Structures are given as structure tokens and as C-alpha cells.
Backbone as a chain_set.jsonl record, in Angstrom:
{"seq": "XXXXXXXXXXXXXXXXXXXXXXXXXXXXXXXXXXXXXXXXXXXXXXXXXXXXXXXXXXXXXXXXXXXXXXXXXXXXXXXXXXXXXXXXXXXXXXXXXXXXXXXXXXXXXXXXXXXXXXXXXXXXXXXXXXXXXXXXXXXXXXXXXXXXXXXXXXXXXXXXXXXXXXXXXXXXXXXXXXXXXXXXXXXXXXXXXXXXXXXXXXXXXXXXXXXXXXXXXXXX", "coords": {"N": [[8.603, 3.654, 4.453], [9.914, 4.132, 7.536], [12.317, 2.261, 9.452], [11.144, 0.246, 12.152], [10.524, -0.964, 15.483], [8.092, -2.082, 15.769], [5.252, -3.852, 14.306], [5.393, -4.166, 10.777], [4.034, -2.488, 7.94], [4.526, -3.884, 5.636], [4.363, -6.455, 6.444], [1.795, -7.109, 7.194], [-0.038, -8.385, 5.485], [0.085, -10.408, 2.496], [-0.763, -8.962, 0.317], [-1.627, -5.647, -0.535], [-4.542, -4.069, -1.069], [-5.241, -1.728, -3.607], [-7.224, 0.895, -3.648], [-9.641, 2.651, -5.489], [-12.089, 4.912, -5.092], [-15.305, 6.035, -6.011], [-17.633, 6.61, -4.761], [-18.639, 7.456, -1.567], [-20.36, 5.903, -0.106], [-19.706, 3.32, -0.757], [-17.424, 2.726, 0.6], [-17.247, 1.633, 3.305], [-18.604, -0.985, 3.206], [-16.961, -2.164, 1.249], [-14.412, -2.104, 2.451], [-14.936, -3.754, 4.653], [-15.39, -6.175, 3.356], [-12.854, -6.686, 2.27], [-11.276, -6.905, 4.597], [-12.54, -9.104, 5.797], [-11.786, -10.987, 3.981], [-9.144, -11.298, 4.566], [-7.349, -9.262, 4.084], [-6.183, -6.754, 5.64], [-4.779, -4.317, 5.438], [-5.396, -1.445, 3.721], [-5.147, 0.551, 0.949], [-6.289, 3.611, 0.111], [-6.551, 5.512, -2.651], [-5.739, 8.912, -3.389], [-7.203, 9.863, -5.638], [-9.714, 10.552, -6.329], [-12.503, 12.797, -5.695], [-13.8, 11.997, -3.366], [-12.075, 10.629, -1.771], [-10.743, 11.297, 0.724], [-12.936, 11.469, 2.452], [-13.768, 8.84, 2.265], [-11.627, 7.491, 3.475], [-11.979, 8.516, 6.022], [-14.485, 7.436, 6.886], [-13.981, 4.702, 6.77], [-11.931, 4.462, 8.654], [-13.371, 5.165, 10.903], [-15.456, 3.302, 11.084], [-14.676, 0.7, 10.498], [-12.987, -1.038, 12.381], [-11.084, -3.099, 12.269], [-9.687, -2.699, 10.001], [-6.705, -1.458, 8.492], [-6.349, 1.422, 7.391], [-5.009, 3.367, 4.764], [-3.542, 6.157, 2.958], [-3.05, 6.667, -0.483], [-1.121, 7.713, -3.369], [-0.144, 10.108, -2.411], [1.113, 13.203, -2.75], [1.808, 15.761, -1.956], [2.763, 17.946, 0.776], [0.459, 19.036, 1.966], [-1.489, 17.132, 1.392], [-0.514, 15.051, 2.902], [-0.984, 15.994, 5.511], [-3.81, 16.297, 5.437], [-4.624, 13.67, 4.977], [-3.782, 12.21, 7.243], [-5.255, 13.569, 9.156], [-7.763, 12.714, 8.408], [-7.726, 10.138, 9.232], [-5.951, 8.283, 8.197], [-3.673, 5.616, 8.5], [-1.319, 4.978, 7.389], [0.922, 6.1, 4.786], [1.346, 6.398, 1.276], [3.288, 6.966, -1.617], [3.851, 7.656, -5.137], [6.348, 8.551, -5.831], [9.138, 10.417, -4.464], [10.229, 13.417, -2.793], [12.59, 15.526, -1.061], [11.168, 17.427, 0.386], [8.588, 16.308, 0.524], [9.226, 13.944, 1.853], [10.091, 14.905, 4.325], [7.681, 15.949, 5.289], [6.189, 13.6, 5.545], [7.687, 12.197, 7.419], [7.169, 13.78, 9.622], [4.558, 13.227, 10.135], [3.861, 11.175, 11.813], [2.997, 8.599, 11.226], [3.466, 5.383, 9.606], [5.179, 5.202, 6.416], [5.443, 4.756, 2.858], [7.638, 5.57, 0.58], [7.809, 6.113, -2.925], [9.85, 4.418, -5.34], [11.86, 3.913, -8.292], [14.332, 3.527, -9.288], [17.796, 2.552, -8.808], [19.384, 4.582, -7.703], [17.506, 6.176, -6.372], [16.693, 4.429, -4.374], [19.1, 4.133, -2.925], [19.397, 6.767, -2.082], [17.235, 7.016, -0.317], [17.91, 5.088, 1.6], [20.155, 6.327, 2.6], [18.928, 8.341, 3.964], [17.799, 7.025, 6.048], [15.567, 5.456, 5.555], [14.105, 2.365, 4.997], [12.054, 0.874, 3.946], [10.021, 0.71, 1.121], [7.947, 1.72, -1.669], [7.86, 0.087, -4.757], [7.549, 1.319, -7.824], [6.583, 2.212, -11.16], [5.999, -1.146, -10.986], [6.124, -3.397, -12.94], [6.698, -2.003, -15.325], [9.076, -0.793, -14.619], [10.986, -2.73, -14.5], [10.36, -4.992, -13.084], [10.377, -8.28, -11.503], [12.965, -9.134, -12.093], [14.52, -6.834, -11.877], [14.177, -6.131, -9.157], [15.261, -8.402, -7.962], [17.892, -8.093, -8.7], [18.567, -5.908, -7.132], [18.638, -6.945, -4.589], [21.06, -8.078, -3.896], [23.26, -6.054, -3.703], [21.932, -4.201, -2.104], [20.645, -5.248, 0.366], [19.311, -4.385, 2.622], [17.122, -2.925, 1.926], [13.611, -3.015, 1.609], [10.616, -3.883, -0.15], [7.384, -2.875, -1.446], [6.079, -3.783, -4.191], [4.188, -2.283, -6.796], [1.934, -1.905, -9.492], [0.985, -3.1, -12.409], [0.759, -5.63, -11.386], [-0.74, -8.76, -10.783], [-2.902, -11.576, -9.959], [-1.594, -13.613, -11.266], [1.2, -13.017, -11.504], [1.93, -12.137, -9.0], [2.855, -14.077, -7.034], [5.503, -14.498, -7.914], [6.779, -12.118, -7.325], [6.415, -12.086, -4.534], [8.03, -14.131, -3.76], [10.554, -13.149, -3.695], [13.386, -12.171, -1.719], [13.535, -9.534, -0.856], [11.033, -8.46, -0.942], [8.168, -7.56, 0.753], [5.409, -7.379, 0.537], [2.831, -7.013, -1.952], [1.215, -4.528, -3.991], [-2.037, -4.101, -5.384], [-4.867, -4.294, -7.671], [-6.44, -6.314, -8.542], [-8.254, -7.823, -7.062], [-10.396, -6.246, -6.934], [-12.512, -5.911, -8.994], [-13.896, -3.731, -11.443], [-16.549, -4.129, -12.274], [-17.601, -5.614, -10.198], [-17.506, -3.84, -8.065], [-19.2, -1.857, -9.068], [-21.573, -3.281, -9.11], [-21.846, -3.66, -6.494], [-21.066, -6.068, -5.349], [-20.116, -7.408, -2.818], [-19.574, -9.869, -1.735], [-18.267, -11.289, -3.762], [-15.949, -9.786, -3.942], [-14.888, -10.238, -1.399], [-14.31, -12.963, -1.644], [-12.346, -12.93, -3.687], [-10.43, -11.44, -2.344], [-9.79, -13.207, -0.294], [-8.57, -15.236, -1.736], [-6.352, -13.82, -2.658], [-5.081, -13.246, -0.247], [-4.071, -15.663, 0.398], [-1.874, -16.056, -1.167], [0.677, -15.92, -0.165], [2.936, -17.739, 1.963], [2.678, -17.105, 4.603], [0.271, -15.768, 6.807], [-1.706, -12.813, 7.711], [-0.12, -10.804, 10.221], [-1.164, -9.378, 12.262], [-2.313, -6.12, 13.388], [-0.781, -4.108, 14.501], [0.431, -1.339, 14.028], [2.977, 1.155, 14.161], [2.461, 4.44, 15.545]], "CA": [[8.312, 3.532, 5.864], [11.155, 4.019, 8.263], [12.423, 1.072, 10.274], [10.446, 0.367, 13.425], [10.486, -2.217, 16.22], [6.728, -2.571, 15.729], [4.873, -4.551, 13.084], [5.557, -3.379, 9.558], [2.968, -2.561, 6.941], [4.896, -4.894, 4.66], [4.14, -7.78, 7.005], [0.401, -7.321, 7.599], [-0.664, -9.338, 4.57], [0.893, -10.45, 1.282], [-1.276, -8.048, -0.698], [-2.3, -4.42, -0.114], [-5.46, -3.624, -2.117], [-5.163, -0.316, -3.971], [-8.644, 1.181, -3.844], [-10.078, 3.93, -6.055], [-13.523, 4.978, -4.804], [-16.074, 7.158, -6.555], [-18.797, 6.837, -3.906], [-18.335, 7.23, -0.155], [-21.228, 4.842, 0.399], [-19.097, 2.01, -1.014], [-16.176, 2.589, 1.344], [-17.322, 0.737, 4.456], [-18.807, -2.39, 2.821], [-15.79, -2.649, 0.528], [-13.359, -2.356, 3.441], [-15.318, -4.929, 5.439], [-15.188, -7.355, 2.509], [-11.413, -6.927, 2.172], [-10.819, -7.379, 5.9], [-13.073, -10.466, 5.969], [-11.006, -11.848, 3.103], [-7.782, -11.433, 5.061], [-6.48, -8.167, 3.636], [-6.523, -5.636, 6.52], [-4.134, -3.055, 5.036], [-6.137, -0.973, 2.549], [-4.668, 1.842, 0.458], [-7.277, 4.394, -0.636], [-5.783, 6.51, -3.387], [-6.311, 10.258, -3.434], [-7.435, 10.148, -7.054], [-11.1, 10.968, -6.523], [-12.903, 13.829, -4.729], [-14.351, 11.438, -2.128], [-11.082, 9.76, -1.141], [-10.533, 11.617, 2.139], [-14.14, 11.075, 3.182], [-13.76, 7.381, 2.314], [-10.679, 7.134, 4.528], [-12.568, 8.905, 7.309], [-15.53, 6.508, 7.312], [-13.37, 3.394, 7.021], [-11.228, 4.568, 9.935], [-14.335, 5.267, 11.984], [-16.467, 2.238, 11.143], [-14.117, -0.639, 10.261], [-11.836, -1.007, 13.281], [-10.079, -4.105, 11.942], [-8.956, -2.269, 8.815], [-5.599, -0.501, 8.614], [-6.574, 2.202, 6.175], [-3.986, 4.347, 4.461], [-3.766, 7.021, 1.805], [-2.089, 6.499, -1.554], [-0.927, 8.826, -4.309], [0.084, 11.314, -1.61], [2.226, 13.858, -3.452], [2.091, 17.094, -1.408], [2.674, 18.028, 2.231], [-0.933, 19.291, 2.357], [-2.194, 15.856, 1.354], [-0.054, 14.303, 4.075], [-1.723, 16.511, 6.67], [-5.229, 15.986, 5.28], [-4.83, 12.227, 5.065], [-3.662, 11.799, 8.643], [-6.41, 14.141, 9.852], [-8.93, 11.899, 8.057], [-7.622, 8.84, 9.895], [-5.016, 7.385, 7.522], [-2.677, 5.046, 9.402], [-0.065, 4.923, 6.654], [0.945, 6.946, 3.595], [2.076, 5.818, 0.146], [3.341, 7.858, -2.771], [4.499, 7.058, -6.3], [7.716, 9.05, -5.883], [9.365, 11.259, -3.291], [11.184, 14.531, -2.766], [12.965, 15.787, 0.334], [10.068, 18.168, 1.016], [7.53, 15.348, 0.826], [9.745, 13.018, 2.855], [10.067, 15.604, 5.609], [6.286, 16.019, 5.728], [5.758, 12.265, 5.961], [8.373, 11.897, 8.685], [6.532, 14.516, 10.696], [3.135, 12.881, 10.239], [3.662, 10.245, 12.913], [2.49, 7.304, 10.771], [4.379, 4.756, 8.658], [5.024, 5.667, 5.038], [6.172, 4.043, 1.815], [7.967, 6.442, -0.543], [7.952, 5.372, -4.167], [11.124, 4.438, -6.051], [11.937, 3.067, -9.482], [15.73, 3.417, -9.702], [18.759, 2.23, -7.76], [19.821, 5.818, -7.039], [16.445, 6.593, -5.439], [16.767, 3.522, -3.232], [20.278, 4.506, -2.149], [19.123, 8.065, -1.455], [16.362, 6.792, 0.831], [18.7, 4.406, 2.623], [21.01, 7.374, 3.17], [18.058, 9.132, 4.846], [17.294, 6.169, 7.109], [14.323, 4.783, 5.168], [14.435, 1.045, 4.461], [10.874, 0.255, 3.349], [9.659, 1.564, -0.001], [7.085, 1.239, -2.735], [8.539, 0.007, -6.049], [6.495, 1.691, -8.769], [5.61, 1.176, -11.549], [6.809, -2.356, -10.86], [6.379, -4.115, -14.183], [7.328, -1.101, -16.293], [10.402, -0.392, -14.145], [11.937, -3.846, -14.518], [9.745, -6.178, -12.494], [11.072, -9.139, -10.549], [14.398, -9.194, -12.417], [15.155, -5.629, -11.336], [14.203, -6.234, -7.705], [16.215, -9.453, -7.609], [19.22, -7.511, -8.869], [18.822, -4.991, -6.019], [18.734, -7.643, -3.306], [22.45, -8.357, -3.568], [24.002, -4.896, -3.18], [21.125, -3.397, -1.174], [19.761, -6.204, 1.051], [18.56, -3.752, 3.71], [15.909, -2.299, 1.373], [12.459, -3.897, 1.405], [9.715, -3.228, -1.086], [6.015, -3.24, -1.799], [5.921, -3.478, -5.611], [2.834, -1.974, -7.255], [1.891, -1.463, -10.883], [1.052, -4.216, -13.339], [0.804, -6.897, -10.658], [-2.022, -9.446, -10.663], [-2.84, -12.88, -9.3], [-0.683, -14.486, -11.988], [2.626, -12.761, -11.261], [2.193, -11.752, -7.607], [3.721, -15.028, -6.32], [6.901, -14.325, -8.317], [7.288, -11.006, -6.528], [6.413, -12.436, -3.113], [9.097, -15.097, -3.513], [11.826, -12.433, -3.593], [13.728, -11.914, -0.319], [13.4, -8.123, -0.494], [9.639, -8.05, -1.116], [7.335, -7.905, 1.892], [4.04, -7.523, 0.07], [2.612, -6.341, -3.234], [-0.026, -3.763, -4.086], [-2.739, -4.414, -6.619], [-6.305, -4.007, -7.769], [-7.149, -7.403, -9.214], [-9.345, -8.325, -6.224], [-11.398, -5.18, -6.922], [-12.995, -5.702, -10.363], [-14.8, -2.579, -11.562], [-17.947, -4.552, -12.369], [-18.039, -6.063, -8.874], [-17.761, -2.639, -7.265], [-20.395, -1.218, -9.615], [-22.733, -4.094, -8.712], [-21.776, -3.786, -5.033], [-20.985, -7.504, -5.074], [-19.081, -7.488, -1.787], [-19.24, -11.281, -1.542], [-17.256, -11.64, -4.763], [-14.7, -9.12, -3.557], [-14.34, -10.969, -0.251], [-13.749, -14.219, -2.166], [-11.101, -12.611, -4.376], [-9.481, -11.025, -1.312], [-9.333, -14.407, 0.408], [-7.616, -15.896, -2.627], [-5.135, -13.012, -2.66], [-4.408, -13.346, 1.054], [-3.433, -16.969, 0.472], [-0.766, -16.147, -2.113], [1.922, -16.049, 0.58], [2.917, -18.835, 2.917], [2.359, -16.606, 5.933], [-0.91, -14.927, 6.818], [-1.57, -11.543, 8.419], [0.545, -10.927, 11.506], [-1.746, -8.433, 13.198], [-2.459, -4.759, 12.867], [-0.137, -3.196, 15.441], [1.354, -0.438, 13.356], [3.391, 2.297, 14.981], [1.749, 5.682, 15.276]], "C": [[9.615, 3.31, 6.607], [11.144, 2.761, 9.121], [11.77, 1.305, 11.626], [10.485, -0.96, 14.14], [9.098, -2.839, 16.205], [6.468, -3.316, 14.427], [4.968, -3.614, 11.891], [4.347, -3.537, 8.659], [3.255, -3.677, 5.949], [4.622, -6.311, 5.146], [2.692, -8.053, 7.416], [-0.281, -8.392, 6.773], [0.168, -9.339, 3.297], [0.476, -9.44, 0.225], [-1.942, -6.845, -0.034], [-3.225, -3.991, -1.255], [-5.32, -2.119, -2.341], [-6.548, 0.097, -4.456], [-8.861, 2.578, -4.429], [-11.598, 3.981, -5.901], [-14.157, 6.233, -5.389], [-17.258, 7.527, -5.678], [-18.44, 6.511, -2.463], [-19.148, 6.073, 0.4], [-20.652, 3.446, 0.168], [-17.93, 1.72, -0.081], [-16.246, 1.55, 2.453], [-17.584, -0.706, 4.043], [-17.622, -2.975, 2.057], [-14.668, -2.99, 1.502], [-13.685, -3.592, 4.274], [-15.101, -6.215, 4.65], [-13.699, -7.698, 2.415], [-10.857, -7.477, 3.48], [-11.278, -8.82, 6.129], [-12.302, -11.462, 5.116], [-9.551, -11.977, 3.507], [-6.818, -10.371, 4.603], [-6.788, -6.909, 4.454], [-5.926, -4.295, 6.123], [-4.736, -2.596, 3.714], [-5.644, 0.419, 2.177], [-5.762, 2.509, -0.375], [-6.524, 5.516, -1.337], [-6.515, 7.845, -3.448], [-6.528, 10.702, -4.883], [-8.859, 10.602, -7.334], [-11.478, 11.98, -5.444], [-13.374, 13.269, -3.391], [-13.323, 10.661, -1.318], [-10.897, 10.038, 0.35], [-11.745, 11.242, 2.98], [-14.221, 9.55, 3.31], [-12.815, 6.888, 3.403], [-11.291, 7.389, 5.896], [-13.604, 7.887, 7.783], [-14.971, 5.112, 7.557], [-12.677, 3.4, 8.378], [-12.207, 4.556, 11.102], [-15.228, 4.056, 12.166], [-15.936, 0.829, 10.904], [-12.84, -0.756, 11.083], [-10.743, -2.021, 12.95], [-9.288, -3.757, 10.684], [-7.807, -1.34, 9.209], [-5.64, 0.313, 7.329], [-5.482, 3.241, 6.0], [-4.348, 5.152, 3.239], [-2.66, 6.807, 0.787], [-2.092, 7.681, -2.497], [-0.839, 10.151, -3.548], [1.311, 12.015, -2.195], [2.524, 15.275, -2.961], [2.044, 17.05, 0.118], [1.24, 18.274, 2.718], [-1.727, 17.988, 2.373], [-1.769, 14.957, 2.507], [-0.884, 14.695, 5.291], [-3.201, 16.135, 6.61], [-5.506, 14.499, 5.469], [-4.773, 11.744, 6.513], [-4.828, 12.338, 9.462], [-7.672, 13.322, 9.589], [-8.893, 10.52, 8.693], [-6.688, 7.854, 9.218], [-3.936, 6.922, 8.499], [-1.358, 4.747, 8.699], [-0.213, 5.743, 5.385], [1.789, 6.285, 2.512], [2.125, 6.853, -0.965], [4.109, 7.211, -3.913], [5.952, 7.474, -6.477], [7.904, 10.011, -4.722], [10.324, 12.399, -3.607], [11.562, 14.741, -1.305], [11.856, 16.538, 1.075], [8.959, 17.215, 1.429], [7.974, 14.377, 1.915], [9.723, 13.648, 4.243], [8.647, 15.678, 6.163], [5.81, 14.662, 6.23], [6.423, 11.854, 7.265], [7.666, 12.569, 9.865], [5.089, 14.119, 10.959], [2.841, 11.898, 11.358], [3.073, 8.908, 12.527], [3.506, 6.697, 9.802], [4.136, 5.269, 7.238], [5.895, 4.841, 4.104], [6.439, 5.011, 0.671], [8.239, 5.603, -1.786], [9.321, 5.537, -4.803], [11.014, 3.598, -7.311], [13.362, 2.919, -9.993], [16.617, 3.103, -8.5], [19.187, 3.481, -6.999], [18.785, 6.312, -6.038], [16.461, 5.72, -4.198], [17.937, 3.907, -2.33], [20.049, 5.828, -1.417], [18.223, 7.901, -0.228], [17.099, 6.066, 1.951], [19.603, 5.394, 3.343], [20.234, 8.215, 4.179], [17.389, 8.275, 5.923], [15.997, 5.45, 6.811], [14.676, 3.46, 4.501], [13.259, 0.346, 3.784], [10.255, 1.208, 2.341], [8.621, 0.899, -0.896], [7.922, 1.195, -4.018], [7.481, 0.182, -7.127], [7.085, 2.454, -9.949], [6.334, -0.159, -11.754], [7.133, -3.035, -12.184], [7.123, -3.244, -15.19], [8.764, -0.757, -15.915], [11.387, -1.551, -14.071], [11.469, -5.1, -13.822], [10.62, -6.966, -11.542], [12.572, -9.198, -10.822], [15.139, -8.004, -11.823], [15.274, -5.733, -9.817], [15.189, -7.295, -7.235], [17.639, -8.926, -7.7], [19.579, -6.575, -7.712], [19.113, -5.721, -4.717], [20.172, -7.944, -2.906], [23.174, -7.167, -2.973], [23.249, -4.099, -2.127], [20.145, -4.281, -0.397], [18.909, -5.574, 2.144], [17.271, -3.087, 3.22], [14.823, -3.342, 1.153], [11.39, -3.129, 0.637], [8.295, -3.777, -1.06], [5.854, -2.864, -3.269], [4.456, -3.268, -5.969], [2.911, -1.496, -8.699], [2.075, -2.627, -11.829], [1.094, -5.575, -12.668], [-0.601, -7.463, -10.505], [-1.834, -10.787, -10.0], [-1.815, -13.795, -9.96], [0.779, -14.281, -11.659], [2.949, -12.347, -9.83], [3.08, -12.761, -6.873], [5.199, -14.892, -6.68], [7.548, -13.179, -7.536], [7.434, -11.406, -5.062], [7.507, -13.436, -2.761], [10.453, -14.421, -3.337], [12.135, -12.083, -2.137], [13.538, -10.469, 0.114], [11.995, -7.577, -0.734], [8.812, -8.519, 0.078], [5.894, -8.146, 1.515], [3.96, -6.866, -1.298], [1.318, -5.545, -3.146], [-0.706, -4.081, -5.397], [-4.22, -4.139, -6.543], [-7.106, -5.194, -8.279], [-8.283, -8.01, -8.38], [-10.497, -7.314, -6.126], [-11.909, -4.919, -8.344], [-14.012, -4.567, -10.42], [-16.257, -3.009, -11.6], [-18.468, -5.036, -11.024], [-18.338, -4.871, -7.976], [-19.03, -1.953, -7.745], [-21.661, -1.948, -9.183], [-22.836, -4.226, -7.195], [-21.816, -5.254, -4.609], [-19.857, -7.736, -4.079], [-18.676, -8.924, -1.518], [-18.17, -11.74, -2.523], [-15.912, -11.024, -4.407], [-14.074, -9.817, -2.351], [-13.68, -12.272, -0.705], [-12.397, -13.973, -2.85], [-10.02, -12.172, -3.385], [-8.925, -12.234, -0.574], [-8.31, -15.168, -0.435], [-6.282, -15.144, -2.636], [-4.366, -13.164, -1.356], [-3.705, -14.682, 1.212], [-2.253, -17.125, -0.459], [0.584, -16.308, -1.427], [1.797, -17.191, 1.567], [2.588, -18.401, 4.329], [1.179, -15.657, 5.853], [-0.646, -13.621, 7.524], [-0.997, -11.727, 9.81], [0.006, -9.958, 12.541], [-1.758, -7.035, 12.645], [-1.856, -3.729, 13.813], [0.912, -2.354, 14.741], [1.765, 0.68, 14.296], [2.594, 3.537, 14.62], [0.276, 5.53, 15.488]], "O": [[10.342, 2.362, 6.306], [10.079, 2.255, 9.476], [11.826, 2.403, 12.179], [10.481, -2.003, 13.485], [8.937, -3.999, 16.586], [7.337, -3.405, 13.56], [4.662, -2.426, 11.986], [3.716, -4.594, 8.624], [2.335, -4.343, 5.474], [4.644, -7.257, 4.359], [2.397, -9.129, 7.937], [-1.023, -9.216, 7.309], [0.888, -8.375, 3.034], [1.261, -9.098, -0.66], [-2.72, -6.996, 0.908], [-2.739, -3.588, -2.312], [-5.285, -1.338, -1.39], [-6.986, -0.301, -5.535], [-8.327, 3.563, -3.919], [-12.313, 3.184, -6.51], [-13.621, 7.336, -5.278], [-17.828, 8.609, -5.815], [-17.986, 5.404, -2.171], [-18.682, 5.346, 1.276], [-21.065, 2.491, 0.826], [-17.493, 0.574, 0.016], [-15.386, 0.672, 2.53], [-16.855, -1.594, 4.484], [-17.315, -4.157, 2.205], [-14.045, -4.045, 1.391], [-12.796, -4.392, 4.567], [-14.677, -7.227, 5.209], [-13.327, -8.87, 2.474], [-10.055, -8.41, 3.471], [-10.505, -9.657, 6.598], [-12.176, -12.633, 5.474], [-8.794, -12.695, 2.854], [-5.604, -10.541, 4.712], [-7.577, -6.074, 4.011], [-6.494, -3.247, 6.432], [-4.603, -3.279, 2.699], [-5.712, 1.35, 2.98], [-6.117, 2.017, -1.446], [-5.928, 6.372, -0.684], [-7.741, 7.899, -3.546], [-6.089, 11.778, -5.291], [-9.175, 10.996, -8.457], [-10.845, 12.02, -4.389], [-13.355, 13.979, -2.385], [-13.662, 10.091, -0.281], [-10.894, 9.106, 1.154], [-11.597, 10.751, 4.099], [-14.682, 9.028, 4.325], [-13.153, 5.98, 4.163], [-11.143, 6.584, 6.815], [-13.606, 7.512, 8.955], [-15.434, 4.41, 8.456], [-12.818, 2.458, 9.158], [-11.912, 4.006, 12.162], [-15.71, 3.8, 13.269], [-16.67, -0.142, 11.088], [-11.739, -0.595, 10.555], [-9.587, -1.817, 13.318], [-8.327, -4.445, 10.343], [-7.926, -0.543, 10.139], [-5.045, -0.058, 6.317], [-5.08, 3.91, 6.953], [-5.337, 4.87, 2.562], [-1.481, 6.768, 1.137], [-2.966, 8.545, -2.427], [-1.38, 11.171, -3.976], [2.419, 11.48, -2.142], [3.414, 15.931, -3.503], [1.356, 16.205, 0.69], [0.853, 17.77, 3.773], [-2.545, 17.767, 3.266], [-2.576, 14.187, 3.028], [-1.414, 13.842, 6.003], [-3.778, 15.707, 7.61], [-6.519, 14.123, 6.06], [-5.619, 10.963, 6.949], [-5.334, 11.658, 10.354], [-8.552, 13.242, 10.447], [-9.897, 9.807, 8.7], [-6.631, 6.692, 9.622], [-3.359, 7.726, 9.231], [-0.394, 4.315, 9.332], [-1.326, 6.047, 4.955], [2.823, 5.684, 2.802], [1.137, 7.537, -1.231], [4.927, 6.319, -3.687], [6.703, 6.817, -7.198], [6.933, 10.383, -4.063], [11.11, 12.343, -4.553], [10.919, 14.191, -0.411], [11.636, 16.303, 2.263], [8.446, 17.296, 2.545], [7.19, 14.028, 2.798], [9.373, 12.99, 5.222], [8.432, 15.493, 7.361], [5.102, 14.586, 7.234], [5.792, 11.232, 8.119], [7.575, 12.006, 10.956], [4.466, 14.615, 11.898], [1.7, 11.793, 11.808], [2.679, 8.14, 13.405], [4.323, 7.422, 9.235], [3.037, 5.71, 6.902], [6.931, 4.304, 4.496], [5.544, 5.252, -0.139], [8.824, 4.522, -1.707], [9.889, 6.629, -4.816], [10.187, 2.69, -7.397], [13.59, 2.265, -11.01], [16.254, 3.347, -7.349], [19.335, 3.441, -5.778], [19.142, 6.813, -4.972], [16.265, 6.215, -3.087], [17.782, 3.996, -1.112], [20.459, 5.986, -0.267], [18.426, 8.57, 0.785], [16.928, 6.397, 3.125], [19.792, 5.305, 4.556], [20.808, 8.739, 5.134], [16.505, 8.755, 6.633], [15.382, 4.887, 7.717], [15.455, 3.431, 3.549], [13.449, -0.671, 3.116], [9.993, 2.37, 2.653], [8.445, -0.319, -0.878], [8.618, 2.16, -4.333], [6.628, -0.683, -7.325], [7.994, 3.263, -9.764], [7.199, -0.263, -12.623], [8.304, -3.225, -12.509], [8.07, -3.7, -15.832], [9.582, -0.463, -16.787], [12.517, -1.366, -13.62], [12.092, -6.155, -13.942], [11.486, -6.414, -10.864], [13.367, -9.302, -9.888], [16.255, -8.147, -11.324], [16.333, -5.46, -9.251], [15.873, -7.111, -6.228], [18.491, -9.268, -6.88], [20.749, -6.457, -7.349], [19.769, -5.169, -3.833], [20.477, -8.053, -1.719], [23.661, -7.25, -1.846], [23.869, -3.391, -1.333], [18.934, -4.08, -0.492], [17.9, -6.148, 2.554], [16.419, -2.726, 4.031], [15.07, -4.408, 0.59], [11.267, -1.909, 0.75], [8.037, -4.931, -0.717], [5.52, -1.717, -3.566], [3.585, -3.998, -5.494], [3.833, -0.775, -9.079], [3.196, -3.095, -12.033], [1.43, -6.571, -13.309], [-1.535, -6.747, -10.144], [-0.742, -11.11, -9.531], [-1.231, -14.654, -9.299], [1.53, -15.249, -11.542], [4.122, -12.217, -9.478], [3.984, -12.346, -6.148], [6.062, -15.146, -5.839], [8.71, -13.26, -7.139], [8.444, -11.105, -4.425], [7.871, -13.573, -1.593], [11.403, -15.054, -2.877], [11.222, -11.731, -1.39], [13.395, -10.192, 1.305], [11.792, -6.363, -0.729], [8.757, -9.711, 0.38], [5.226, -9.005, 2.091], [4.916, -6.234, -1.747], [0.441, -5.845, -2.337], [-0.043, -4.306, -6.41], [-4.756, -3.798, -5.489], [-8.323, -5.097, -8.435], [-9.18, -8.645, -8.935], [-11.438, -7.493, -5.353], [-11.751, -3.809, -8.852], [-14.882, -4.456, -9.555], [-17.116, -2.337, -11.028], [-19.655, -4.886, -10.735], [-19.305, -4.886, -7.215], [-19.847, -1.516, -6.934], [-22.69, -1.326, -8.921], [-23.78, -4.819, -6.673], [-22.497, -5.63, -3.655], [-18.777, -8.2, -4.446], [-17.542, -9.176, -1.11], [-17.27, -12.495, -2.156], [-14.867, -11.659, -4.552], [-12.854, -9.968, -2.292], [-12.615, -12.639, -0.207], [-11.433, -14.705, -2.627], [-8.844, -12.488, -3.559], [-7.735, -12.286, -0.263], [-7.315, -15.676, 0.082], [-5.216, -15.758, -2.623], [-3.135, -13.205, -1.36], [-2.833, -14.824, 2.069], [-1.678, -18.21, -0.545], [1.537, -16.784, -2.043], [0.693, -17.568, 1.961], [2.254, -19.235, 5.171], [1.093, -14.838, 4.938], [0.49, -13.332, 7.901], [-1.337, -12.685, 10.505], [0.633, -9.735, 13.576], [-1.261, -6.793, 11.545], [-2.356, -2.609, 13.918], [2.111, -2.61, 14.841], [0.975, 1.104, 15.14], [2.105, 3.657, 13.497], [-0.476, 6.486, 15.304]]}, "num_chains": 1, "name": "protein.A"}
């Protein structure tokens, strides 16, 4: 996500739920449960056939949610996601072609990185906010801490292998704005449509940082 004078996605809440939906009918109640629990920024991954429809209904029916699209890996997906109502874009890695498409989309974006060279390349292109993925496999908190010295202008949303147990370690780092994860979305709770349990887990996740949500005024 390029630098902006407006509120940053990284500052909306300490945790961005990474949602994989198989049924459109689950999208709205799930989003409402997450928002009620204090997690307004919701990443719906484009890993299932219903993902775009899920983004569309959340955008239309849950006004307090800041819904975005994840696993965006082609310019076509950029266009489709924004047309569906996505207010931010996230991808596991980036290319110049994909970066150009995201820049032109008019919404914030988090390009994925896992190496120092990728971070430097994005900084060279004016991008200071990134997804660090796969976080645990790519070096975890030790790696990110090492980056904070030479590259203090880069800020990250680490995702991949992060849960309630290690999220606070990431959030304590000066170059981490938030983390992405799925631990507040247990498969059995979604299958049972136990939205109350998901809201409870979301509330616990939203309290992992010392500062709460700062609003939903994203650029674009």
C-alpha cells in the first residue's frame, strides 16, 4: 500500500482476518461477527469460486466492514475485485505488471514480500507498506526485526503461521502495523455458523494490541 495522508490499512486494527469462504450465504453474518468483535478490515481471499460474490455482498450489506481481496495475482483479478467492492488488495508476491495494475485501481494495496531485495525494490517504487509472507517460514520476527534497522521506512502486515500465541511478538515490532491470520475463524465454527464464537474470538484478537481500531477512513 503506497504511503497516504489518510488512515492506513495497517492501523485499522491489530489483526486482519484472512477469510476463505465456500458459501456466499456465510459472508454477511461472518463479516458482521468480525466487525462486532473489533476487526473491521476483512481480507477475503480469491481462493474459492464464490469469493468475488462474497466481497460484493459484504461491501453492500456490512457498511462498517472494510472488505478487501486477497491472493490477487493477476491484473484481471485486480479489476474484478475492485468492481465487486474491494476497498483494498493483498497479494502473496508482486511483479511490475501486477504493481502497475494495483496502482491504477484507486484503492490501497499490500504487495507481498519475503526477501530484503523485494522490500528494497518496492521502496524504490514508492511503496512503503507491504505484506510479509509467508511470515513464519520466511524468518518470522527475527527477520523483520533485522529489517527495521536498515529499512525503517518499510512497514509490514505479516501473514502465514501467525496465531494468538505469537501475534503479540509480531505486533511489538516497530515495523509491524498489524498481522493477518485465520485463528479467529475456526473451520468448525464456520461450518456450524457459530457467529457468536467467531465474534468472541475476534474480540480477543482485537485486544492483542495496546491501541484499538482508529476508524475506517481509507483512501480511495
